[in-house]
N, CA and C atoms as an extended XYZ file, in Angstrom:
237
Properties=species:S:1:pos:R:3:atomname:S:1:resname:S:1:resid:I:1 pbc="F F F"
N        96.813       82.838      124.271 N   UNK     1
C        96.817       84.173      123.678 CA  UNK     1
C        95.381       84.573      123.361 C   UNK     1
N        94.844       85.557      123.796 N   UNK     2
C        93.862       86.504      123.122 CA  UNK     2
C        94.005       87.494      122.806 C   UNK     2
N        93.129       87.575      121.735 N   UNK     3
C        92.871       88.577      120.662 CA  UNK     3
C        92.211       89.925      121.069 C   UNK     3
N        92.902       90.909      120.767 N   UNK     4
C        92.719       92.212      121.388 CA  UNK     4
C        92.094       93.444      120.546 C   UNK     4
N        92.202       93.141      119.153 N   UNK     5
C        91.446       93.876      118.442 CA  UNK     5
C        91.165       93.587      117.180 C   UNK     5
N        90.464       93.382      116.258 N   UNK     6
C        90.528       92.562      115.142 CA  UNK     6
C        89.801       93.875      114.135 C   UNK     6
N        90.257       94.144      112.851 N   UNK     7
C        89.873       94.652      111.845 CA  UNK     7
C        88.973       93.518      110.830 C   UNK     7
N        87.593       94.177      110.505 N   UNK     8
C        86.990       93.634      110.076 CA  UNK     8
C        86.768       94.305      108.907 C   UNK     8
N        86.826       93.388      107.561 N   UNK     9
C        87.277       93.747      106.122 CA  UNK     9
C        86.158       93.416      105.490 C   UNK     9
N        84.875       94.062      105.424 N   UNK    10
C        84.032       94.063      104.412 CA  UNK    10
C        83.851       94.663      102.937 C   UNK    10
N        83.302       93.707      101.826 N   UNK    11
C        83.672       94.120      100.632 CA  UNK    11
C        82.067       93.598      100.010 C   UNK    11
N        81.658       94.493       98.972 N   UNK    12
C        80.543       93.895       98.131 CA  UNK    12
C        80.627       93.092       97.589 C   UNK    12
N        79.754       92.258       97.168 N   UNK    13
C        79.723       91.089       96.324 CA  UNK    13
C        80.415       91.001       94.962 C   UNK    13
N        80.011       92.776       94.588 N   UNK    14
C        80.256       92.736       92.871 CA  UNK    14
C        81.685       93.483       92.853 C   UNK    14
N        82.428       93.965       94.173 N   UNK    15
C        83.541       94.046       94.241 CA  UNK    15
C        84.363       93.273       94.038 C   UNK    15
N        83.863       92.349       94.882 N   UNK    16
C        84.490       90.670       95.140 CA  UNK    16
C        84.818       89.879       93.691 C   UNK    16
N        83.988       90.090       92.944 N   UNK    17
C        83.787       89.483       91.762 CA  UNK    17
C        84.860       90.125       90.918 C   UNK    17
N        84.688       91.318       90.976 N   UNK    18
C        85.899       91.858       90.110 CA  UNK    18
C        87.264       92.141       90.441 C   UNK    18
N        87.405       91.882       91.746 N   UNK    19
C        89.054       91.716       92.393 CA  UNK    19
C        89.108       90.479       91.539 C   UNK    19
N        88.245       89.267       91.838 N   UNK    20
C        88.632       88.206       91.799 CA  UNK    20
C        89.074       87.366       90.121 C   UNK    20
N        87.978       88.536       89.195 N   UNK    21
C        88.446       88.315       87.903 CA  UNK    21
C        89.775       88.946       87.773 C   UNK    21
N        90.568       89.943       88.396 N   UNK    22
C        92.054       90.454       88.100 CA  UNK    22
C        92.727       89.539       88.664 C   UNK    22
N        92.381       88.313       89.343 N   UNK    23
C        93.773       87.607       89.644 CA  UNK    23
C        94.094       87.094       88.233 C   UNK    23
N        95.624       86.701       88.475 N   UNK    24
C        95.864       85.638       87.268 CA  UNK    24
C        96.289       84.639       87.720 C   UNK    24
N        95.662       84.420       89.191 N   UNK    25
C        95.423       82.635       89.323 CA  UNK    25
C        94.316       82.745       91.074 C   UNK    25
N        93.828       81.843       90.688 N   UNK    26
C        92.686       81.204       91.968 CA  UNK    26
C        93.020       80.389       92.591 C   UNK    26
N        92.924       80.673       93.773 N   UNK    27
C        92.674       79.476       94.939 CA  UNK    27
C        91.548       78.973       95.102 C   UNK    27
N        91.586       77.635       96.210 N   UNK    28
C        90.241       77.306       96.314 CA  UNK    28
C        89.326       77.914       96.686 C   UNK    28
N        89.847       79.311       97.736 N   UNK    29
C        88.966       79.607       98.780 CA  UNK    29
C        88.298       80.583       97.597 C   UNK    29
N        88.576       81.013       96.337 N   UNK    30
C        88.482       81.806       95.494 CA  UNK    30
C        87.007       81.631       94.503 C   UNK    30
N        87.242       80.323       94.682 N   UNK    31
C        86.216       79.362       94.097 CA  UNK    31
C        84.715       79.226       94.563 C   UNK    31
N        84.435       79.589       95.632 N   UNK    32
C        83.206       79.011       96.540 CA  UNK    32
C        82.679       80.256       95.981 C   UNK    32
N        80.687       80.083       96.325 N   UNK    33
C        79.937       80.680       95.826 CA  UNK    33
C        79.533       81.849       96.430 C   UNK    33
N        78.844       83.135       95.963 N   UNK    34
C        78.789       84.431       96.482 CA  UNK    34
C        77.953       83.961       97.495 C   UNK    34
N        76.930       83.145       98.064 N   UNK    35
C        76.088       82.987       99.076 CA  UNK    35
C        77.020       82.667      100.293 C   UNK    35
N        78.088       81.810       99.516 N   UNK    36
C        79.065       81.381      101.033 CA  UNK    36
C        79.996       82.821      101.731 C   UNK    36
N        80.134       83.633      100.905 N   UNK    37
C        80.929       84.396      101.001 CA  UNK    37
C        80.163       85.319      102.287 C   UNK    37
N        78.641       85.435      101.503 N   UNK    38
C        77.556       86.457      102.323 CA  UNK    38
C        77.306       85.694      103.810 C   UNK    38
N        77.543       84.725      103.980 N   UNK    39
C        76.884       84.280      105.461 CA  UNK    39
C        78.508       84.241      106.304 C   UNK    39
N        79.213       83.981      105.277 N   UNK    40
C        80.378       84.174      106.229 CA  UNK    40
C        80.519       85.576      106.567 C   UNK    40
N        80.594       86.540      105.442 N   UNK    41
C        80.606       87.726      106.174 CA  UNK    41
C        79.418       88.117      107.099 C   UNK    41
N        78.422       88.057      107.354 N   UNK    42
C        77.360       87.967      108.057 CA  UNK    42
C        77.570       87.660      109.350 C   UNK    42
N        77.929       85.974      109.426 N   UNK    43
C        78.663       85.455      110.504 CA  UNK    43
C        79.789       86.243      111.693 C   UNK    43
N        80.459       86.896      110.798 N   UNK    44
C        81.492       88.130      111.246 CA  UNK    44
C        80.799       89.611      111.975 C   UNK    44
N        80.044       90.038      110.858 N   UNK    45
C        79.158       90.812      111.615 CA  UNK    45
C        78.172       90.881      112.623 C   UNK    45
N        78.021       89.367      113.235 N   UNK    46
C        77.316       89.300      114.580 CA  UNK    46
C        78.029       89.121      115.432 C   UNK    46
N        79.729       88.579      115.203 N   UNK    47
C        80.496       88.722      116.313 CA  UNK    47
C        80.659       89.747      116.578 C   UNK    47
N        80.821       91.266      115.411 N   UNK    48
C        81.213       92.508      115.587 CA  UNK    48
C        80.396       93.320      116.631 C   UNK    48
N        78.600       92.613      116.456 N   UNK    49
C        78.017       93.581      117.334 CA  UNK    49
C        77.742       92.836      118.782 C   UNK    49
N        77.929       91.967      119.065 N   UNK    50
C        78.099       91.612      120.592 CA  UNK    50
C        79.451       92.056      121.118 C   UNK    50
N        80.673       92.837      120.442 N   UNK    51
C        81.900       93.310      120.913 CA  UNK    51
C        82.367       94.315      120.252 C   UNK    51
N        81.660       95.266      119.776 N   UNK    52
C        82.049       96.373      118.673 CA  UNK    52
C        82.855       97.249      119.308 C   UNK    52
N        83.760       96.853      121.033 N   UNK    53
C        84.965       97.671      121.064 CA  UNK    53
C        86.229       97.060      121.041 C   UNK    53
N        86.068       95.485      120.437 N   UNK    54
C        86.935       94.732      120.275 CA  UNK    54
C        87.401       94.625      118.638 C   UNK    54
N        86.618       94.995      118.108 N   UNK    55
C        86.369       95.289      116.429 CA  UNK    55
C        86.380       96.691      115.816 C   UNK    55
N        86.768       96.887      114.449 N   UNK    56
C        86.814       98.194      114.064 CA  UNK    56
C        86.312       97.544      112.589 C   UNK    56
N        85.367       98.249      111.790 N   UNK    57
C        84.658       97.486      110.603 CA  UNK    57
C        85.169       98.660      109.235 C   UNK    57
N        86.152       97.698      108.733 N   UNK    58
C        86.683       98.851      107.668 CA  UNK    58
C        86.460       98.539      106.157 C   UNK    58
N        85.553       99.293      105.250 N   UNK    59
C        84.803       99.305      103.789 CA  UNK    59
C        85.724       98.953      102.935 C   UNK    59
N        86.142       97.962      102.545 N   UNK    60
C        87.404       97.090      101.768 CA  UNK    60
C        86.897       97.580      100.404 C   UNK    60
N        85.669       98.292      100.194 N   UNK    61
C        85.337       98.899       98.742 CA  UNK    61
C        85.972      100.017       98.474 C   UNK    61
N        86.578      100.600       99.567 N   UNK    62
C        87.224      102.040       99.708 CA  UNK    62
C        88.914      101.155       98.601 C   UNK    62
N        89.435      102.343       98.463 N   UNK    63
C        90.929      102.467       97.671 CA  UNK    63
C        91.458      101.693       99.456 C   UNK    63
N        92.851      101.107       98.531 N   UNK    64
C        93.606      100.336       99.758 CA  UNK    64
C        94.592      101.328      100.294 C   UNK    64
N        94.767      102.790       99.577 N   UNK    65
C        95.554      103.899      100.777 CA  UNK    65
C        94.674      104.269      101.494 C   UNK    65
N        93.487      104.463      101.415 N   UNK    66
C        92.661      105.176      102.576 CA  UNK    66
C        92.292      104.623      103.365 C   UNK    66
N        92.259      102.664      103.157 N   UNK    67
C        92.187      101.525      103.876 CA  UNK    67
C        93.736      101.469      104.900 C   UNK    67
N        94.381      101.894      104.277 N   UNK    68
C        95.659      101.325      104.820 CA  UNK    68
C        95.388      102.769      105.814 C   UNK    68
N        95.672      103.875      105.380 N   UNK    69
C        95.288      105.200      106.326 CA  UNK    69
C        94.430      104.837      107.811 C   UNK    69
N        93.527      104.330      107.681 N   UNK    70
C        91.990      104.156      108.604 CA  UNK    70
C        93.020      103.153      109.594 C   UNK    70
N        93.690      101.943      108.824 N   UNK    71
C        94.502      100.928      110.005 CA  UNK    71
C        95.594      101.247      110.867 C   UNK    71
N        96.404      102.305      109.991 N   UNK    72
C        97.494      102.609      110.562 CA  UNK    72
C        96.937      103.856      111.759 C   UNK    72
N        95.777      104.865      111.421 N   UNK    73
C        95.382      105.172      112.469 CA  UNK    73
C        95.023      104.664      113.676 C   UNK    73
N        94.027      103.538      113.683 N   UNK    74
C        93.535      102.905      114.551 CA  UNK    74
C        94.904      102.405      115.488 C   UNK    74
N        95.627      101.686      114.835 N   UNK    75
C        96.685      100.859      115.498 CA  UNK    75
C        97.630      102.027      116.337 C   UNK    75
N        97.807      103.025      115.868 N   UNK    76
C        98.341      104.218      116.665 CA  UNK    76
C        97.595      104.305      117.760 C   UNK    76
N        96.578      104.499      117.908 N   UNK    77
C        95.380      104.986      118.862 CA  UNK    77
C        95.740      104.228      119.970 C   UNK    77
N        95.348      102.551      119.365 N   UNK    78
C        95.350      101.288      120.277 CA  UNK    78
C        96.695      101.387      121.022 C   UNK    78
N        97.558      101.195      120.127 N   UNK    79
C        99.205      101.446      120.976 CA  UNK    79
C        99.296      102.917      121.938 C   UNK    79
């Protein structure tokens, strides 16, 4: 199986931080440090630009209806 279009979910650091203080419980992956977070997303964003028509890069800082809006468009399009 390959992968045909992938949504890519970027979020700020100090976003991140404050989703992550509203949980009322953590995982591990929850745990690791804002530097790991930045190279992983980083990491993501160099796959995005060697294939940026295989990718669509959507601002996870935005509200999650206008997030959800932007996906459900795209996925219409694609279909």
């Amino acid at each position: 199986i390959s992968i045909d279009f992938t949504f890519l979910n970027l979020v700020t650091p100090q976003n991140m931080k404050k989703r992550l203080c509203k949980r009322k419980k953590l995982n591990r992956y929850d745990q690791f440090s804002m530097s790991f977070y930045k190279k992983v997303q980083d990491g993501f964003i160099k796959i995005f630009k060697k294939k940026p028509k295989k990718y669509m890069k959507i601002d996870s800082n935005m509200s999650i209806k206008d997030n959800q809006n932007i996906i459900l468009n795209k996925i219409i399009e694609l279909i």
